[in-house]
């Protein structure tokens, strides 16, 4: 991995026109070092009439790129997939996965193309175009992404990063007038995404399904050596890898729950081996709290409902464990050896539960501005259970609730109005608030300090569906200013931004009719 010049085998086309984008970073082979069993080298399909929709300053900074570069034709051509820079080695990777609980077989990067693995001061970044045209893994689909879903993915990636949630990042959206058929005719766009690696659980499942243990081992070694070197020190590195992924996944999902994020399609091919939120499709943030909220209109059974996310993550980890098992189970092992190996896998998965629980309580205690009680997490359970029940019954706006809760007084109800007014049944709020206030007084909570701490963890601004929708509607009319404005607001989610007060308001009535599906 020390090789810092791009692969010699990059397909390059002498017909590339114009200046190619120079990179402020060296590259390394990254995923390409795994060899051709793992991917197909190919060029992105050119995107006609490409123009810049938006560039994310924070993501550009990760690559050491000045945002001004985004207005250069070379930037647009490179991140539209129209010209392949000399530092790029574009390829699409193969993976498989379980979709909605069922083995789906081979999937792969059907519309994503890795450009390069950048080495930067902020770490390694795989640069990937999403929506860059057909690949050998496109199956029946067109290899494209529409502007609507690209804007949603772009904004949410950056919003989640600003919220402190582990996530892939998004550098830019390049738009086009090229028509793309979904339920209606839309237009195409390419989002450039960044992640240390885009390896998914599904990559491991793929080689396990093919009983290709050598490839499986190569992939696991790649992840350990590049991203989780501490696992190498463990007695059983592959078991340590599984344990590390379990812990990271627990952390990620606990954070999702705390901020009211629903992923919508937690298939194993959408689970990052690094525990990053990846593949933003029909995601949603809770408006009115509903524990069983289903954000994905295509998820008729509610498999991926908000309340199900922790269990689903654990189920997905079992799929990963199943895939990794051959790495510590000798071929031809007898029944006793098989049982021992399964036990080892369980031991690597089990920490998920405790880690999830402790992260869950840690997040919610911070949201409530409380200290760890002497009796530990258990002691917080009644207060939280009664709160979730109340929020659910009253369908209280989740984000506004937490934000306004910061302003109450521990002494009396004098500061209650903003939060109390969110409840239809004010008496129910009063009853819960009494218990909460008692707890605050018992720990001699300082109102001013608590308020500051709570406002630093309870965001004022999240990407509500209707905000994305407004930006999308403007963008369809070629006005991209709303995408930029929303990006700027969401990049400081905990700050009061007086000029952006409207972005923190309750959703308008029409937002109730918005449906988000897998169509993207
Ligand atoms: P998703 O549900 O978006 O995570 O996608 C599941 C699988 O379908 C992945 O292998 C994607 O690459 C592929 N896929 C989704 N949409 C398209 C598309 N428009 N063209 C090609 N492949 C796609
Ligand atoms: Mg996916």
Short mmCIF file of C-alpha atoms and ligand atoms in Angstrom, two decimals:
data_model
loop_
_atom_site.label_atom_id
_atom_site.label_comp_id
_atom_site.label_asym_id
_atom_site.label_seq_id
_atom_site.Cartn_x
_atom_site.Cartn_y
_atom_site.Cartn_z
CA UNK A 1 0.00 0.00 0.00
CA UNK A 2 3.00 2.31 0.00
CA UNK A 3 2.94 2.65 -3.77
CA UNK A 4 1.88 6.24 -4.38
CA UNK A 5 1.52 6.36 -8.11
CA UNK A 6 -1.65 5.29 -9.86
CA UNK A 7 -2.00 1.87 -11.33
CA UNK A 8 -0.20 1.30 -14.60
CA UNK A 9 -3.17 -0.52 -16.01
CA UNK A 10 -5.64 2.33 -15.85
CA UNK A 11 -7.60 2.39 -19.08
CA UNK A 12 -7.07 5.83 -20.50
CA UNK A 13 -8.45 7.31 -23.63
CA UNK A 14 -6.43 9.53 -25.91
CA UNK A 15 -9.64 11.22 -26.96
CA UNK A 16 -10.15 12.80 -23.53
CA UNK A 17 -10.59 16.48 -24.28
CA UNK A 18 -9.51 19.49 -22.29
CA UNK A 19 -7.26 19.76 -19.28
CA UNK A 20 -7.48 16.89 -16.86
CA UNK A 21 -8.05 17.64 -13.21
CA UNK A 22 -4.86 17.67 -11.24
CA UNK A 23 -5.04 16.10 -7.81
CA UNK A 24 -3.65 17.72 -4.68
CA UNK A 25 -3.04 14.23 -3.26
CA UNK A 26 -1.05 11.15 -4.18
CA UNK A 27 -3.00 7.99 -4.84
CA UNK A 28 -2.39 4.40 -3.93
CA UNK A 29 -3.83 1.21 -5.38
CA UNK A 30 -6.30 0.69 -2.52
CA UNK A 31 -8.99 -1.78 -3.56
CA UNK A 32 -7.16 -2.33 -6.86
CA UNK A 33 -4.40 -4.21 -5.06
CA UNK A 34 -6.87 -7.01 -4.36
CA UNK A 35 -6.81 -8.15 -7.96
CA UNK A 36 -9.31 -8.69 -10.69
CA UNK A 37 -11.40 -11.30 -8.92
CA UNK A 38 -12.77 -8.43 -6.88
CA UNK A 39 -13.65 -5.87 -9.54
CA UNK A 40 -13.83 -4.91 -13.18
CA UNK A 41 -11.83 -2.03 -14.58
CA UNK A 42 -13.95 0.19 -16.79
CA UNK A 43 -14.55 3.77 -17.76
CA UNK A 44 -17.51 5.78 -16.55
CA UNK A 45 -20.12 6.46 -19.23
CA UNK A 46 -19.94 10.10 -20.32
CA UNK A 47 -22.68 12.31 -18.98
CA UNK A 48 -23.99 14.71 -21.64
CA UNK A 49 -24.36 18.45 -20.88
CA UNK A 50 -22.67 18.13 -17.49
CA UNK A 51 -22.86 21.06 -15.08
CA UNK A 52 -22.03 21.63 -11.45
CA UNK A 53 -24.98 21.43 -9.11
CA UNK A 54 -23.13 21.75 -5.83
CA UNK A 55 -19.79 21.18 -4.15
CA UNK A 56 -19.43 20.53 -0.42
CA UNK A 57 -16.68 22.70 1.11
CA UNK A 58 -16.07 20.39 4.08
CA UNK A 59 -15.69 17.33 1.87
CA UNK A 60 -13.45 19.21 -0.56
CA UNK A 61 -11.25 20.18 2.39
CA UNK A 62 -10.84 16.50 3.28
CA UNK A 63 -9.16 16.03 -0.09
CA UNK A 64 -7.21 19.27 0.19
CA UNK A 65 -9.14 20.67 -2.77
CA UNK A 66 -10.09 24.34 -2.91
CA UNK A 67 -13.84 24.71 -3.59
CA UNK A 68 -13.00 27.18 -6.35
CA UNK A 69 -11.68 24.21 -8.33
CA UNK A 70 -15.28 23.02 -8.70
CA UNK A 71 -16.10 25.72 -11.21
CA UNK A 72 -13.28 24.58 -13.50
CA UNK A 73 -14.36 22.50 -16.48
CA UNK A 74 -11.75 19.90 -15.51
CA UNK A 75 -13.49 19.30 -12.18
CA UNK A 76 -16.89 18.94 -13.80
CA UNK A 77 -15.57 16.61 -16.50
CA UNK A 78 -13.74 14.42 -13.96
CA UNK A 79 -16.62 14.12 -11.52
CA UNK A 80 -19.21 13.67 -14.25
CA UNK A 81 -17.16 10.73 -15.48
CA UNK A 82 -16.47 12.41 -18.81
CA UNK A 83 -12.71 12.37 -18.61
CA UNK A 84 -10.58 10.05 -16.55
CA UNK A 85 -7.84 11.98 -14.75
CA UNK A 86 -4.36 10.49 -14.96
CA UNK A 87 -4.46 9.78 -11.21
CA UNK A 88 -7.58 7.64 -11.52
CA UNK A 89 -7.91 3.88 -11.88
CA UNK A 90 -11.65 3.44 -12.32
CA UNK A 91 -13.26 0.16 -11.35
CA UNK A 92 -16.54 -1.36 -10.19
CA UNK A 93 -16.50 -3.95 -7.41
CA UNK A 94 -18.49 -7.13 -7.02
CA UNK A 95 -20.52 -7.99 -3.94
CA UNK A 96 -23.63 -9.92 -3.01
CA UNK A 97 -26.07 -9.62 -0.15
CA UNK A 98 -29.28 -10.25 1.70
CA UNK A 99 -32.07 -7.89 0.67
CA UNK A 100 -35.12 -7.67 2.93
CA UNK A 101 -33.99 -10.80 4.73
CA UNK A 102 -33.60 -12.91 1.60
CA UNK A 103 -30.39 -13.99 -0.13
CA UNK A 104 -30.24 -11.93 -3.32
CA UNK A 105 -27.09 -13.41 -4.86
CA UNK A 106 -24.72 -11.24 -6.82
CA UNK A 107 -25.27 -7.48 -6.81
CA UNK A 108 -22.18 -5.28 -7.02
CA UNK A 109 -21.48 -1.69 -8.00
CA UNK A 110 -24.25 -1.41 -10.55
CA UNK A 111 -23.83 2.31 -10.94
CA UNK A 112 -20.90 3.21 -8.72
CA UNK A 113 -17.39 3.51 -10.09
CA UNK A 114 -14.36 3.97 -7.94
CA UNK A 115 -12.04 6.58 -9.38
CA UNK A 116 -9.06 6.33 -7.05
CA UNK A 117 -7.80 5.85 -3.53
CA UNK A 118 -6.44 9.19 -2.37
CA UNK A 119 -3.85 9.50 0.38
CA UNK A 120 -4.44 12.73 2.21
CA UNK A 121 -3.57 14.45 5.47
CA UNK A 122 -7.07 13.50 6.64
CA UNK A 123 -6.54 9.82 5.85
CA UNK A 124 -7.21 7.52 2.92
CA UNK A 125 -10.25 8.39 0.82
CA UNK A 126 -11.74 6.22 -1.84
CA UNK A 127 -13.27 8.54 -4.42
CA UNK A 128 -16.34 7.05 -6.02
CA UNK A 129 -18.78 8.28 -8.66
CA UNK A 130 -22.37 7.16 -8.12
CA UNK A 131 -24.60 7.15 -11.17
CA UNK A 132 -21.68 6.96 -13.62
CA UNK A 133 -23.23 4.49 -16.03
CA UNK A 134 -23.49 0.77 -16.70
CA UNK A 135 -21.11 -1.74 -15.15
CA UNK A 136 -21.02 -5.53 -15.39
CA UNK A 137 -23.07 -5.48 -12.16
CA UNK A 138 -25.91 -3.27 -13.35
CA UNK A 139 -28.23 -6.25 -13.93
CA UNK A 140 -31.48 -4.94 -15.48
CA UNK A 141 -30.94 -1.32 -14.42
CA UNK A 142 -29.49 1.69 -16.23
CA UNK A 143 -26.41 2.57 -14.18
CA UNK A 144 -27.70 6.05 -13.52
CA UNK A 145 -28.92 8.01 -10.51
CA UNK A 146 -31.50 10.78 -10.70
CA UNK A 147 -30.98 14.36 -9.53
CA UNK A 148 -33.61 13.93 -6.79
CA UNK A 149 -31.92 11.00 -5.05
CA UNK A 150 -28.47 12.48 -5.66
CA UNK A 151 -29.42 15.67 -3.83
CA UNK A 152 -30.84 13.63 -0.96
CA UNK A 153 -27.72 11.48 -0.65
CA UNK A 154 -25.37 14.44 -0.95
CA UNK A 155 -27.13 16.56 1.65
CA UNK A 156 -27.65 13.73 4.10
CA UNK A 157 -24.06 12.48 3.93
CA UNK A 158 -22.78 15.89 4.87
CA UNK A 159 -25.53 16.50 7.41
CA UNK A 160 -24.75 13.22 9.18
CA UNK A 161 -21.05 14.03 9.26
CA UNK A 162 -21.83 17.38 10.88
CA UNK A 163 -24.02 15.57 13.42
CA UNK A 164 -21.03 13.40 14.29
CA UNK A 165 -22.53 10.18 12.92
CA UNK A 166 -20.10 7.81 11.16
CA UNK A 167 -20.88 8.20 7.47
CA UNK A 168 -19.58 8.22 3.94
CA UNK A 169 -19.09 11.75 2.62
CA UNK A 170 -20.18 13.56 -0.53
CA UNK A 171 -17.99 15.93 -2.51
CA UNK A 172 -20.16 17.12 -5.35
CA UNK A 173 -23.19 16.68 -7.53
CA UNK A 174 -22.82 17.04 -11.27
CA UNK A 175 -26.13 17.35 -13.08
CA UNK A 176 -27.21 16.72 -16.63
CA UNK A 177 -30.27 17.18 -18.80
CA UNK A 178 -30.07 13.54 -19.87
CA UNK A 179 -33.45 11.91 -19.19
CA UNK A 180 -33.66 8.94 -16.86
CA UNK A 181 -36.79 6.83 -16.55
CA UNK A 182 -38.10 6.10 -13.06
CA UNK A 183 -41.83 6.33 -12.14
CA UNK A 184 -41.66 9.48 -14.25
CA UNK A 185 -38.95 10.86 -16.50
CA UNK A 186 -36.30 12.60 -14.40
CA UNK A 187 -32.77 13.82 -15.13
CA UNK A 188 -29.43 12.18 -14.39
CA UNK A 189 -26.79 13.25 -11.89
CA UNK A 190 -23.53 11.92 -10.52
CA UNK A 191 -22.63 12.22 -6.84
CA UNK A 192 -19.01 11.88 -5.88
CA UNK A 193 -18.77 10.00 -2.61
CA UNK A 194 -15.84 9.55 -0.27
CA UNK A 195 -15.07 6.88 2.29
CA UNK A 196 -11.87 5.27 3.54
CA UNK A 197 -13.34 2.20 1.86
CA UNK A 198 -16.77 1.30 0.47
CA UNK A 199 -16.35 -2.38 1.38
CA UNK A 200 -19.67 -3.80 2.58
CA UNK A 201 -20.74 -6.92 4.47
CA UNK A 202 -21.89 -8.05 1.04
CA UNK A 203 -18.34 -8.18 -0.30
CA UNK A 204 -17.57 -10.90 2.24
CA UNK A 205 -20.86 -12.68 1.64
CA UNK A 206 -20.04 -12.81 -2.05
CA UNK A 207 -16.82 -14.76 -1.69
CA UNK A 208 -18.27 -16.92 1.08
CA UNK A 209 -21.14 -17.88 -1.23
CA UNK A 210 -18.57 -18.85 -3.87
CA UNK A 211 -16.66 -20.84 -1.23
CA UNK A 212 -13.60 -18.85 -2.24
CA UNK A 213 -11.80 -18.86 1.09
CA UNK A 214 -8.59 -17.46 -0.38
CA UNK A 215 -10.42 -14.37 -1.65
CA UNK A 216 -12.27 -14.07 1.62
CA UNK A 217 -8.98 -14.12 3.51
CA UNK A 218 -7.46 -11.57 1.14
CA UNK A 219 -10.39 -9.23 1.68
CA UNK A 220 -10.30 -9.64 5.46
CA UNK A 221 -6.53 -9.04 5.48
CA UNK A 222 -7.01 -5.94 3.36
CA UNK A 223 -9.52 -4.50 5.82
CA UNK A 224 -7.43 -5.39 8.86
CA UNK A 225 -4.14 -4.12 7.45
CA UNK A 226 -5.54 -0.87 6.15
CA UNK A 227 -8.27 0.05 8.59
CA UNK A 228 -8.16 -2.07 11.74
CA UNK A 229 -4.52 -2.91 12.35
CA UNK A 230 -5.13 -3.64 16.04
CA UNK A 231 -7.00 -6.81 15.02
CA UNK A 232 -3.73 -8.22 13.77
CA UNK A 233 -2.44 -8.36 17.35
CA UNK A 234 -5.37 -10.52 18.49
CA UNK A 235 -5.02 -14.29 18.95
CA UNK A 236 -7.60 -14.74 16.18
CA UNK A 237 -7.45 -11.67 13.88
CA UNK A 238 -10.56 -12.55 11.86
CA UNK A 239 -12.59 -13.04 14.97
CA UNK A 240 -11.25 -9.71 16.21
CA UNK A 241 -12.33 -8.16 12.90
CA UNK A 242 -15.89 -9.43 13.41
CA UNK A 243 -15.90 -8.10 16.96
CA UNK A 244 -14.65 -4.69 15.81
CA UNK A 245 -17.33 -4.47 13.10
CA UNK A 246 -19.97 -5.45 15.68
CA UNK A 247 -18.88 -2.64 17.99
CA UNK A 248 -18.70 -0.05 15.24
CA UNK A 249 -22.11 -1.06 13.93
CA UNK A 250 -23.56 -0.81 17.44
CA UNK A 251 -22.12 2.70 17.80
CA UNK A 252 -23.52 3.76 14.45
CA UNK A 253 -27.04 2.47 15.05
CA UNK A 254 -27.20 3.88 18.60
CA UNK A 255 -26.36 7.25 17.10
CA UNK A 256 -29.04 6.81 14.42
CA UNK A 257 -31.65 6.14 17.09
CA UNK A 258 -30.57 9.14 19.14
CA UNK A 259 -30.91 11.60 16.27
CA UNK A 260 -34.06 9.94 14.91
CA UNK A 261 -32.53 8.69 11.66
CA UNK A 262 -34.10 5.85 9.70
CA UNK A 263 -31.91 4.30 7.03
CA UNK A 264 -34.72 2.63 5.14
CA UNK A 265 -32.81 -0.16 3.34
CA UNK A 266 -30.58 -1.97 5.80
CA UNK A 267 -29.77 -4.80 3.42
CA UNK A 268 -26.41 -6.45 4.07
CA UNK A 269 -25.06 -4.92 0.86
CA UNK A 270 -25.76 -1.50 2.40
CA UNK A 271 -23.78 -2.22 5.58
CA UNK A 272 -20.29 -0.77 5.68
CA UNK A 273 -17.48 -2.90 7.07
CA UNK A 274 -16.21 0.29 8.76
CA UNK A 275 -19.54 0.95 10.48
CA UNK A 276 -20.31 3.96 8.31
CA UNK A 277 -23.77 4.98 7.23
CA UNK A 278 -23.75 4.19 3.52
CA UNK A 279 -26.14 4.24 0.56
CA UNK A 280 -28.58 6.97 1.39
CA UNK A 281 -31.77 6.09 -0.43
CA UNK A 282 -35.24 6.26 1.10
CA UNK A 283 -33.89 7.43 4.48
CA UNK A 284 -35.77 9.81 6.75
CA UNK A 285 -35.48 11.74 9.97
CA UNK A 286 -38.37 11.40 12.37
CA UNK A 287 -40.71 14.37 12.37
CA UNK A 288 -43.56 13.38 14.71
CA UNK A 289 -42.19 10.58 16.88
CA UNK A 290 -43.50 7.18 15.89
CA UNK A 291 -41.44 4.28 17.19
CA UNK A 292 -42.60 2.16 14.27
CA UNK A 293 -42.04 4.76 11.60
CA UNK A 294 -41.29 3.28 8.17
CA UNK A 295 -39.46 5.78 5.99
CA UNK A 296 -39.24 3.59 2.90
CA UNK A 297 -42.51 3.41 1.00
CA UNK A 298 -41.31 0.16 -0.64
CA UNK A 299 -40.89 -1.51 2.79
CA UNK A 300 -44.45 -2.75 3.13
CA UNK A 301 -43.67 -5.09 6.04
CA UNK A 302 -41.81 -2.49 8.09
CA UNK A 303 -38.72 -4.67 8.26
CA UNK A 304 -36.59 -1.53 8.47
CA UNK A 305 -38.86 0.55 10.71
CA UNK A 306 -37.12 2.91 13.14
CA UNK A 307 -37.58 0.64 16.15
CA UNK A 308 -36.26 -2.38 14.23
CA UNK A 309 -32.90 -0.92 13.25
CA UNK A 310 -30.85 -2.28 16.18
CA UNK A 311 -32.19 -5.84 15.70
CA UNK A 312 -31.70 -5.66 11.95
CA UNK A 313 -28.11 -4.51 12.41
CA UNK A 314 -27.54 -7.54 14.65
CA UNK A 315 -29.17 -9.83 12.11
CA UNK A 316 -26.91 -8.40 9.41
CA UNK A 317 -23.88 -9.01 11.62
CA UNK A 318 -24.93 -12.66 11.81
CA UNK A 319 -24.79 -12.78 8.01
CA UNK A 320 -21.30 -11.32 8.15
CA UNK A 321 -20.30 -13.86 10.81
CA UNK A 322 -21.61 -16.67 8.64
CA UNK A 323 -19.52 -15.37 5.78
CA UNK A 324 -16.35 -15.03 7.86
CA UNK A 325 -16.68 -18.43 9.53
CA UNK A 326 -14.58 -20.31 6.94
CA UNK A 327 -11.64 -18.12 7.93
CA UNK A 328 -11.27 -19.90 11.23
CA UNK A 329 -12.90 -23.21 10.40
CA UNK A 330 -10.59 -25.68 8.72
CA UNK A 331 -12.06 -27.44 5.66
CA UNK A 332 -13.26 -30.91 6.56
CA UNK A 333 -13.53 -29.97 10.23
CA UNK A 334 -15.64 -32.34 12.31
CA UNK A 335 -18.83 -31.44 14.10
CA UNK A 336 -17.05 -30.55 17.34
CA UNK A 337 -14.68 -28.19 15.54
CA UNK A 338 -17.60 -26.64 13.70
CA UNK A 339 -19.42 -26.00 16.96
CA UNK A 340 -16.32 -24.46 18.46
CA UNK A 341 -15.98 -22.14 15.47
CA UNK A 342 -19.61 -21.09 15.72
CA UNK A 343 -19.09 -20.36 19.40
CA UNK A 344 -16.14 -18.16 18.50
CA UNK A 345 -18.31 -16.26 16.03
CA UNK A 346 -20.98 -15.78 18.71
CA UNK A 347 -18.39 -14.48 21.11
CA UNK A 348 -17.42 -11.89 18.54
CA UNK A 349 -21.05 -10.84 17.95
CA UNK A 350 -22.22 -10.80 21.55
CA UNK A 351 -20.53 -7.52 22.51
CA UNK A 352 -22.96 -5.83 20.11
CA UNK A 353 -25.75 -5.98 22.70
CA UNK A 354 -23.88 -4.43 25.59
CA UNK A 355 -22.18 -1.88 23.40
CA UNK A 356 -25.46 -0.87 21.79
CA UNK A 357 -27.14 -0.59 25.20
CA UNK A 358 -24.37 1.47 26.75
CA UNK A 359 -24.16 3.76 23.73
CA UNK A 360 -27.92 4.11 23.69
CA UNK A 361 -27.99 5.20 27.35
CA UNK A 362 -24.97 7.43 26.90
CA UNK A 363 -26.64 9.27 24.01
CA UNK A 364 -29.97 9.67 25.73
CA UNK A 365 -28.45 10.74 29.01
CA UNK A 366 -26.57 13.44 27.13
CA UNK A 367 -29.75 14.43 25.32
CA UNK A 368 -31.48 14.75 28.70
CA UNK A 369 -28.54 16.58 30.24
CA UNK A 370 -28.23 13.98 33.00
CA UNK A 371 -25.29 12.46 34.77
CA UNK A 372 -24.69 8.71 35.01
CA UNK A 373 -26.75 7.56 38.01
CA UNK A 374 -25.03 5.64 40.81
CA UNK A 375 -27.06 2.57 39.88
CA UNK A 376 -25.79 2.65 36.27
CA UNK A 377 -27.79 2.57 33.03
CA UNK A 378 -30.63 0.48 34.49
CA UNK A 379 -31.64 3.33 36.73
CA UNK A 380 -32.39 5.51 33.66
CA UNK A 381 -34.71 2.97 32.13
CA UNK A 382 -38.06 4.03 33.70
CA UNK A 383 -37.54 7.69 32.81
CA UNK A 384 -36.66 6.85 29.21
CA UNK A 385 -39.35 4.22 28.72
CA UNK A 386 -42.04 6.59 29.94
CA UNK A 387 -40.64 9.32 27.70
CA UNK A 388 -40.68 7.19 24.55
CA UNK A 389 -44.21 6.08 25.35
CA UNK A 390 -45.29 9.68 25.78
CA UNK A 391 -43.58 10.93 22.61
CA UNK A 392 -45.11 8.04 20.69
CA UNK A 393 -48.65 8.55 22.03
CA UNK A 394 -48.52 12.28 21.49
CA UNK A 395 -46.66 12.11 18.18
CA UNK A 396 -44.39 14.89 19.37
CA UNK A 397 -41.93 16.35 16.90
CA UNK A 398 -38.70 14.54 17.79
CA UNK A 399 -36.13 17.20 16.92
CA UNK A 400 -38.08 20.12 18.39
CA UNK A 401 -38.78 18.17 21.56
CA UNK A 402 -35.12 17.69 22.43
CA UNK A 403 -34.11 21.16 21.40
CA UNK A 404 -36.84 22.82 23.44
CA UNK A 405 -36.30 20.51 26.40
CA UNK A 406 -32.93 22.17 26.93
CA UNK A 407 -34.70 25.38 27.91
CA UNK A 408 -36.76 24.17 30.84
CA UNK A 409 -35.95 25.11 34.42
CA UNK A 410 -35.17 22.49 37.03
CA UNK A 411 -36.94 24.62 39.64
CA UNK A 412 -40.40 25.02 38.14
CA UNK A 413 -42.46 25.08 34.95
CA UNK A 414 -41.56 28.67 34.08
CA UNK A 415 -39.54 27.66 31.01
CA UNK A 416 -41.77 24.80 29.91
CA UNK A 417 -43.93 26.52 27.30
CA UNK A 418 -41.89 25.80 24.13
CA UNK A 419 -41.65 22.09 24.86
CA UNK A 420 -45.01 21.73 26.64
CA UNK A 421 -46.81 23.26 23.67
CA UNK A 422 -45.65 20.36 21.51
CA UNK A 423 -47.94 18.04 23.49
CA UNK A 424 -51.63 17.77 22.82
CA UNK A 425 -52.09 16.35 26.31
CA UNK A 426 -50.32 18.95 28.45
CA UNK A 427 -51.09 17.07 31.67
CA UNK A 428 -49.17 14.06 30.33
CA UNK A 429 -46.16 16.30 29.76
CA UNK A 430 -46.52 17.81 33.24
CA UNK A 431 -46.52 14.35 34.81
CA UNK A 432 -43.37 13.24 32.99
CA UNK A 433 -41.67 16.59 33.55
CA UNK A 434 -42.18 16.27 37.28
CA UNK A 435 -40.12 13.10 37.36
CA UNK A 436 -37.47 14.63 35.13
CA UNK A 437 -37.24 17.77 37.24
CA UNK A 438 -36.92 15.67 40.38
CA UNK A 439 -33.99 13.89 38.83
CA UNK A 440 -32.38 17.19 37.78
CA UNK A 441 -32.76 18.56 41.29
CA UNK A 442 -31.46 15.34 42.83
CA UNK A 443 -28.23 15.74 40.89
CA UNK A 444 -28.16 19.48 41.59
CA UNK A 445 -28.11 20.18 37.91
CA UNK A 446 -26.97 23.65 36.94
CA UNK A 447 -29.54 24.93 34.44
CA UNK A 448 -27.19 27.15 32.44
CA UNK A 449 -24.46 24.55 32.07
CA UNK A 450 -26.98 21.83 31.29
CA UNK A 451 -28.61 23.96 28.62
CA UNK A 452 -25.29 24.49 26.84
CA UNK A 453 -24.48 20.79 27.02
CA UNK A 454 -27.91 19.77 25.72
CA UNK A 455 -27.85 22.23 22.84
CA UNK A 456 -24.52 20.74 21.79
CA UNK A 457 -26.02 17.26 21.32
CA UNK A 458 -29.63 17.94 20.33
CA UNK A 459 -29.52 19.36 16.81
CA UNK A 460 -31.65 22.27 15.77
CA UNK A 461 -31.40 21.39 12.07
CA UNK A 462 -31.86 17.96 10.49
CA UNK A 463 -32.61 17.02 6.89
CA UNK A 464 -36.35 16.72 7.12
CA UNK A 465 -37.96 15.30 3.98
CA UNK A 466 -39.73 18.51 3.09
CA UNK A 467 -36.49 20.52 3.23
CA UNK A 468 -34.84 18.15 0.77
CA UNK A 469 -37.97 18.26 -1.37
CA UNK A 470 -37.92 22.06 -1.59
CA UNK A 471 -34.26 22.01 -2.64
CA UNK A 472 -35.04 19.33 -5.23
CA UNK A 473 -37.93 21.32 -6.70
CA UNK A 474 -35.74 24.38 -7.13
CA UNK A 475 -32.92 22.30 -8.57
CA UNK A 476 -35.25 20.86 -11.19
CA UNK A 477 -35.76 24.44 -12.33
CA UNK A 478 -31.96 24.82 -12.46
CA UNK A 479 -31.85 26.92 -9.32
CA UNK A 480 -29.24 25.17 -7.17
CA UNK A 481 -28.95 27.89 -4.56
CA UNK A 482 -31.32 26.10 -2.19
CA UNK A 483 -29.11 22.99 -2.23
CA UNK A 484 -26.15 25.13 -1.21
CA UNK A 485 -28.12 27.04 1.42
CA UNK A 486 -29.46 23.85 2.98
CA UNK A 487 -26.00 22.28 2.93
CA UNK A 488 -24.62 25.30 4.78
CA UNK A 489 -27.38 25.21 7.40
CA UNK A 490 -27.00 21.46 7.95
CA UNK A 491 -23.25 21.71 8.29
CA UNK A 492 -23.81 23.57 11.60
CA UNK A 493 -26.72 21.58 13.01
CA UNK A 494 -26.21 22.54 16.65
CA UNK A 495 -25.74 26.29 16.13
CA UNK A 496 -28.51 28.82 16.38
CA UNK A 497 -28.71 30.36 12.90
CA UNK A 498 -31.26 33.17 13.21
CA UNK A 499 -31.47 33.69 9.45
CA UNK A 500 -32.35 29.99 9.03
CA UNK A 501 -35.13 29.76 11.61
CA UNK A 502 -37.58 28.44 9.00
CA UNK A 503 -35.39 25.34 8.48
CA UNK A 504 -36.02 24.35 12.11
CA UNK A 505 -39.80 24.64 11.96
CA UNK A 506 -42.40 21.87 12.02
CA UNK A 507 -42.97 20.31 8.62
CA UNK A 508 -45.76 21.90 6.57
CA UNK A 509 -48.98 19.95 5.98
CA UNK A 510 -47.95 18.90 2.48
CA UNK A 511 -44.91 17.08 3.90
CA UNK A 512 -47.26 14.36 5.19
CA UNK A 513 -47.95 13.36 1.61
CA UNK A 514 -44.30 12.89 0.64
CA UNK A 515 -43.42 9.31 -0.20
CA UNK A 516 -39.87 8.12 -0.48
CA UNK A 517 -39.23 4.76 -2.10
CA UNK A 518 -36.32 2.65 -3.31
CA UNK A 519 -36.62 4.34 -6.71
CA UNK A 520 -33.47 6.37 -7.12
P1 LIG B 1 -29.56 -0.18 -3.48
O1 LIG B 1 -30.86 -0.78 -3.03
O2 LIG B 1 -29.68 1.20 -4.05
O3 LIG B 1 -28.51 -0.25 -2.42
O4 LIG B 1 -29.04 -1.05 -4.71
C1 LIG B 1 -29.02 -2.44 -4.72
C2 LIG B 1 -28.26 -2.95 -5.92
O5 LIG B 1 -28.86 -2.48 -7.11
C3 LIG B 1 -26.82 -2.50 -5.99
O6 LIG B 1 -26.09 -3.55 -6.57
C4 LIG B 1 -26.87 -1.32 -6.91
O7 LIG B 1 -25.65 -1.07 -7.56
C5 LIG B 1 -27.94 -1.75 -7.89
N1 LIG B 1 -28.62 -0.61 -8.50
C6 LIG B 1 -29.54 0.20 -7.95
N2 LIG B 1 -29.96 1.12 -8.83
C7 LIG B 1 -29.28 0.90 -9.98
C8 LIG B 1 -29.26 1.50 -11.26
N3 LIG B 1 -30.05 2.54 -11.57
N4 LIG B 1 -28.43 0.99 -12.19
C9 LIG B 1 -27.65 -0.07 -11.91
N5 LIG B 1 -27.62 -0.69 -10.74
C10 LIG B 1 -28.43 -0.22 -9.78
MG1 LIG B 2 -26.77 -0.27 -2.06
#
